[in-house]
């Protein structure tokens, strides 16, 4: 990025293992609860931002940070129902009741109105970085005028929908990303790119020793682990 040699589309997967050659900075930087030091995740985002900001392609680049799960914390907003199933494959059968609403279509493999894949997942954050964004932009749901359908929402496939529109690709991947709201309209609100974006972000906190102490499957006293124990106990009572 700093040299201006990025391809048109780049995916950066954080480290989930340990790189011993990096010393204290070599732990997992994927922000997974219980196993990873969030300071290393902050360091990764700082390094990515500063490399892109210093490069010649800054004014033509969008950086999107997101997470693949909510971390186990409570959210008062229930995931919406009635999103279109991605494809025509059956996802629920009569001997497998729908865990989301206790029903099952089964008899008609093309009826996806009660399929598990018609409900969105828990909310996760997204950070968009671009000189074409208005300063301080915060968006929680799409405006009516930007939705491809009246009930469209932002979801994980909004990334694919945004890529499709930014690169003017001929078609969507599935019915789901065709339905999902895109982020591309957010980059059309300024006549010229901003010039006030900082070259450097604040220093990330130093890594701690905790990130290597509690691997997956072990017991520890952080909030997400306590929540999982409570949920597991509640499930057994039910």
GROMACS .gro file of C-alpha atoms in nm:
model
  238
    1UNK     CA    1   0.000   0.000   0.000
    2UNK     CA    2   0.277   0.244   0.089
    3UNK     CA    3   0.441   0.179  -0.249
    4UNK     CA    4   0.119   0.205  -0.447
    5UNK     CA    5   0.132  -0.155  -0.567
    6UNK     CA    6  -0.191  -0.287  -0.414
    7UNK     CA    7  -0.415  -0.485  -0.651
    8UNK     CA    8  -0.765  -0.358  -0.718
    9UNK     CA    9  -0.908  -0.569  -0.434
   10UNK     CA   10  -0.708  -0.689  -0.133
   11UNK     CA   11  -0.817  -0.910   0.158
   12UNK     CA   12  -0.611  -0.903   0.478
   13UNK     CA   13  -0.671  -1.189   0.721
   14UNK     CA   14  -0.543  -1.126   1.075
   15UNK     CA   15  -0.307  -1.370   1.241
   16UNK     CA   16  -0.475  -1.636   1.456
   17UNK     CA   17  -0.160  -1.825   1.543
   18UNK     CA   18   0.168  -1.712   1.697
   19UNK     CA   19   0.470  -1.577   1.509
   20UNK     CA   20   0.754  -1.629   1.756
   21UNK     CA   21   0.998  -1.424   1.548
   22UNK     CA   22   0.801  -1.109   1.638
   23UNK     CA   23   0.836  -1.154   2.013
   24UNK     CA   24   0.560  -0.987   2.215
   25UNK     CA   25   0.407  -0.849   1.893
   26UNK     CA   26   0.374  -1.196   1.741
   27UNK     CA   27   0.060  -1.314   1.918
   28UNK     CA   28  -0.279  -1.355   1.750
   29UNK     CA   29  -0.413  -1.019   1.629
   30UNK     CA   30  -0.760  -1.134   1.520
   31UNK     CA   31  -0.946  -0.991   1.825
   32UNK     CA   32  -1.104  -1.327   1.906
   33UNK     CA   33  -1.229  -1.330   2.268
   34UNK     CA   34  -1.041  -1.530   2.531
   35UNK     CA   35  -0.737  -1.606   2.319
   36UNK     CA   36  -0.622  -1.276   2.169
   37UNK     CA   37  -0.485  -0.949   2.299
   38UNK     CA   38  -0.695  -0.665   2.156
   39UNK     CA   39  -0.386  -0.443   2.169
   40UNK     CA   40  -0.239  -0.650   1.885
   41UNK     CA   41  -0.557  -0.603   1.684
   42UNK     CA   42  -0.530  -0.228   1.739
   43UNK     CA   43  -0.170  -0.242   1.620
   44UNK     CA   44  -0.274  -0.425   1.302
   45UNK     CA   45  -0.538  -0.165   1.216
   46UNK     CA   46  -0.293   0.117   1.285
   47UNK     CA   47  -0.030  -0.039   1.057
   48UNK     CA   48  -0.281  -0.094   0.775
   49UNK     CA   49  -0.420   0.258   0.797
   50UNK     CA   50  -0.081   0.426   0.805
   51UNK     CA   51   0.048   0.222   0.510
   52UNK     CA   52  -0.253   0.316   0.298
   53UNK     CA   53  -0.246   0.679   0.415
   54UNK     CA   54   0.119   0.716   0.318
   55UNK     CA   55   0.074   0.558  -0.024
   56UNK     CA   56   0.007   0.733  -0.355
   57UNK     CA   57  -0.330   0.559  -0.388
   58UNK     CA   58  -0.486   0.710  -0.076
   59UNK     CA   59  -0.743   0.918  -0.266
   60UNK     CA   60  -0.857   0.612  -0.463
   61UNK     CA   61  -0.867   0.360  -0.177
   62UNK     CA   62  -1.135   0.242   0.064
   63UNK     CA   63  -1.035   0.040   0.371
   64UNK     CA   64  -1.303  -0.169   0.541
   65UNK     CA   65  -1.246  -0.331   0.880
   66UNK     CA   66  -1.502  -0.575   1.014
   67UNK     CA   67  -1.539  -0.876   1.244
   68UNK     CA   68  -1.697  -1.217   1.185
   69UNK     CA   69  -1.876  -1.247   1.520
   70UNK     CA   70  -2.001  -1.013   1.794
   71UNK     CA   71  -1.771  -1.147   2.064
   72UNK     CA   72  -2.049  -1.296   2.277
   73UNK     CA   73  -2.176  -0.970   2.425
   74UNK     CA   74  -2.546  -0.889   2.468
   75UNK     CA   75  -2.722  -0.686   2.199
   76UNK     CA   76  -3.070  -0.544   2.260
   77UNK     CA   77  -3.149  -0.548   1.886
   78UNK     CA   78  -3.285  -0.883   1.766
   79UNK     CA   79  -3.154  -0.997   1.425
   80UNK     CA   80  -3.415  -0.919   1.155
   81UNK     CA   81  -3.610  -1.194   0.982
   82UNK     CA   82  -3.718  -1.239   0.619
   83UNK     CA   83  -3.391  -1.176   0.440
   84UNK     CA   84  -3.382  -1.376   0.114
   85UNK     CA   85  -3.208  -1.712   0.123
   86UNK     CA   86  -2.882  -1.692  -0.075
   87UNK     CA   87  -2.973  -1.968  -0.321
   88UNK     CA   88  -3.233  -2.231  -0.404
   89UNK     CA   89  -3.084  -2.505  -0.188
   90UNK     CA   90  -3.307  -2.643   0.089
   91UNK     CA   91  -3.179  -2.556   0.435
   92UNK     CA   92  -3.435  -2.717   0.665
   93UNK     CA   93  -3.606  -3.056   0.662
   94UNK     CA   94  -3.895  -3.205   0.857
   95UNK     CA   95  -3.665  -3.400   1.087
   96UNK     CA   96  -3.463  -3.085   1.156
   97UNK     CA   97  -3.695  -2.823   1.310
   98UNK     CA   98  -3.609  -2.461   1.251
   99UNK     CA   99  -3.428  -2.351   1.566
  100UNK     CA  100  -3.511  -1.989   1.493
  101UNK     CA  101  -3.891  -2.012   1.508
  102UNK     CA  102  -3.976  -2.377   1.581
  103UNK     CA  103  -4.123  -2.447   1.238
  104UNK     CA  104  -4.014  -2.640   0.932
  105UNK     CA  105  -4.113  -2.610   0.566
  106UNK     CA  106  -3.969  -2.948   0.458
  107UNK     CA  107  -4.241  -3.039   0.208
  108UNK     CA  108  -4.142  -2.769  -0.041
  109UNK     CA  109  -3.765  -2.740  -0.097
  110UNK     CA  110  -3.816  -2.407  -0.276
  111UNK     CA  111  -4.003  -2.243   0.011
  112UNK     CA  112  -3.743  -2.050   0.207
  113UNK     CA  113  -3.979  -1.828   0.406
  114UNK     CA  114  -3.899  -2.025   0.723
  115UNK     CA  115  -3.541  -2.125   0.645
  116UNK     CA  116  -3.268  -2.052   0.905
  117UNK     CA  117  -3.082  -1.859   0.637
  118UNK     CA  118  -3.359  -1.601   0.613
  119UNK     CA  119  -3.263  -1.450   0.946
  120UNK     CA  120  -2.964  -1.222   0.979
  121UNK     CA  121  -2.700  -1.274   1.246
  122UNK     CA  122  -2.595  -1.063   1.541
  123UNK     CA  123  -2.471  -0.714   1.468
  124UNK     CA  124  -2.098  -0.661   1.423
  125UNK     CA  125  -1.908  -0.334   1.377
  126UNK     CA  126  -1.770  -0.205   1.048
  127UNK     CA  127  -1.510   0.069   1.016
  128UNK     CA  128  -1.488   0.244   0.679
  129UNK     CA  129  -1.180   0.452   0.602
  130UNK     CA  130  -1.170   0.684   0.301
  131UNK     CA  131  -1.099   1.050   0.225
  132UNK     CA  132  -1.436   1.050   0.046
  133UNK     CA  133  -1.631   0.999   0.369
  134UNK     CA  134  -1.769   1.292   0.563
  135UNK     CA  135  -1.587   1.340   0.892
  136UNK     CA  136  -1.764   1.175   1.184
  137UNK     CA  137  -1.997   0.964   0.969
  138UNK     CA  138  -2.192   0.709   1.176
  139UNK     CA  139  -2.445   0.483   1.005
  140UNK     CA  140  -2.649   0.210   1.174
  141UNK     CA  141  -2.895   0.126   0.897
  142UNK     CA  142  -2.941   0.224   0.532
  143UNK     CA  143  -3.154   0.520   0.432
  144UNK     CA  144  -3.471   0.438   0.242
  145UNK     CA  145  -3.341   0.604  -0.074
  146UNK     CA  146  -3.030   0.384  -0.086
  147UNK     CA  147  -3.196   0.045  -0.028
  148UNK     CA  148  -3.223  -0.190  -0.327
  149UNK     CA  149  -3.542  -0.328  -0.163
  150UNK     CA  150  -3.772  -0.175   0.095
  151UNK     CA  151  -3.658  -0.419   0.366
  152UNK     CA  152  -3.286  -0.429   0.278
  153UNK     CA  153  -3.035  -0.411   0.562
  154UNK     CA  154  -2.660  -0.393   0.603
  155UNK     CA  155  -2.521  -0.741   0.658
  156UNK     CA  156  -2.208  -0.943   0.583
  157UNK     CA  157  -2.289  -0.962   0.213
  158UNK     CA  158  -2.301  -0.582   0.197
  159UNK     CA  159  -1.928  -0.610   0.139
  160UNK     CA  160  -1.986  -0.816  -0.176
  161UNK     CA  161  -2.264  -0.579  -0.284
  162UNK     CA  162  -2.033  -0.279  -0.236
  163UNK     CA  163  -1.754  -0.443  -0.438
  164UNK     CA  164  -2.002  -0.523  -0.715
  165UNK     CA  165  -2.114  -0.162  -0.739
  166UNK     CA  166  -1.773   0.003  -0.699
  167UNK     CA  167  -1.622  -0.211  -0.974
  168UNK     CA  168  -1.937  -0.213  -1.188
  169UNK     CA  169  -1.941  -0.592  -1.204
  170UNK     CA  170  -2.205  -0.750  -1.430
  171UNK     CA  171  -2.405  -0.941  -1.167
  172UNK     CA  172  -2.441  -1.020  -0.799
  173UNK     CA  173  -2.320  -1.345  -0.645
  174UNK     CA  174  -2.651  -1.453  -0.489
  175UNK     CA  175  -2.996  -1.324  -0.405
  176UNK     CA  176  -2.865  -1.222  -0.064
  177UNK     CA  177  -2.602  -0.970  -0.177
  178UNK     CA  178  -2.845  -0.838  -0.440
  179UNK     CA  179  -3.082  -0.765  -0.150
  180UNK     CA  180  -2.822  -0.625   0.092
  181UNK     CA  181  -2.763  -0.253   0.122
  182UNK     CA  182  -2.431  -0.127  -0.016
  183UNK     CA  183  -2.187   0.123   0.133
  184UNK     CA  184  -2.095   0.282  -0.201
  185UNK     CA  185  -2.336   0.576  -0.170
  186UNK     CA  186  -2.144   0.700   0.136
  187UNK     CA  187  -1.851   0.791  -0.089
  188UNK     CA  188  -2.059   1.021  -0.311
  189UNK     CA  189  -2.131   1.295  -0.058
  190UNK     CA  190  -1.815   1.506  -0.101
  191UNK     CA  191  -1.712   1.696  -0.417
  192UNK     CA  192  -1.341   1.637  -0.349
  193UNK     CA  193  -1.145   1.407  -0.117
  194UNK     CA  194  -1.070   1.535   0.231
  195UNK     CA  195  -0.716   1.641   0.314
  196UNK     CA  196  -0.742   1.644   0.695
  197UNK     CA  197  -0.699   1.270   0.760
  198UNK     CA  198  -0.402   1.218   0.997
  199UNK     CA  199  -0.090   1.049   0.869
  200UNK     CA  200  -0.052   0.856   1.195
  201UNK     CA  201  -0.295   0.711   1.447
  202UNK     CA  202  -0.231   0.712   1.823
  203UNK     CA  203   0.004   0.443   1.944
  204UNK     CA  204  -0.166   0.114   2.020
  205UNK     CA  205  -0.146  -0.007   2.382
  206UNK     CA  206   0.148  -0.236   2.453
  207UNK     CA  207   0.067  -0.609   2.432
  208UNK     CA  208   0.008  -0.794   2.755
  209UNK     CA  209   0.090  -1.144   2.870
  210UNK     CA  210  -0.279  -1.244   2.890
  211UNK     CA  211  -0.328  -1.315   2.520
  212UNK     CA  212  -0.125  -1.634   2.534
  213UNK     CA  213  -0.262  -1.760   2.865
  214UNK     CA  214  -0.617  -1.867   2.776
  215UNK     CA  215  -0.643  -2.060   2.449
  216UNK     CA  216  -0.976  -2.178   2.312
  217UNK     CA  217  -1.168  -2.422   2.529
  218UNK     CA  218  -1.011  -2.326   2.863
  219UNK     CA  219  -1.176  -2.156   3.156
  220UNK     CA  220  -1.099  -1.796   3.246
  221UNK     CA  221  -1.266  -1.507   3.417
  222UNK     CA  222  -1.327  -1.260   3.135
  223UNK     CA  223  -1.686  -1.151   3.052
  224UNK     CA  224  -1.731  -1.354   2.734
  225UNK     CA  225  -1.628  -1.678   2.905
  226UNK     CA  226  -1.863  -1.613   3.197
  227UNK     CA  227  -2.144  -1.546   2.953
  228UNK     CA  228  -2.079  -1.869   2.766
  229UNK     CA  229  -2.084  -2.066   3.091
  230UNK     CA  230  -2.414  -1.903   3.191
  231UNK     CA  231  -2.574  -1.970   2.854
  232UNK     CA  232  -2.454  -2.330   2.859
  233UNK     CA  233  -2.601  -2.379   3.207
  234UNK     CA  234  -2.930  -2.223   3.099
  235UNK     CA  235  -2.948  -2.453   2.796
  236UNK     CA  236  -2.905  -2.757   3.022
  237UNK     CA  237  -3.192  -2.642   3.243
  238UNK     CA  238  -3.417  -2.604   2.940
   0.00000   0.00000   0.00000
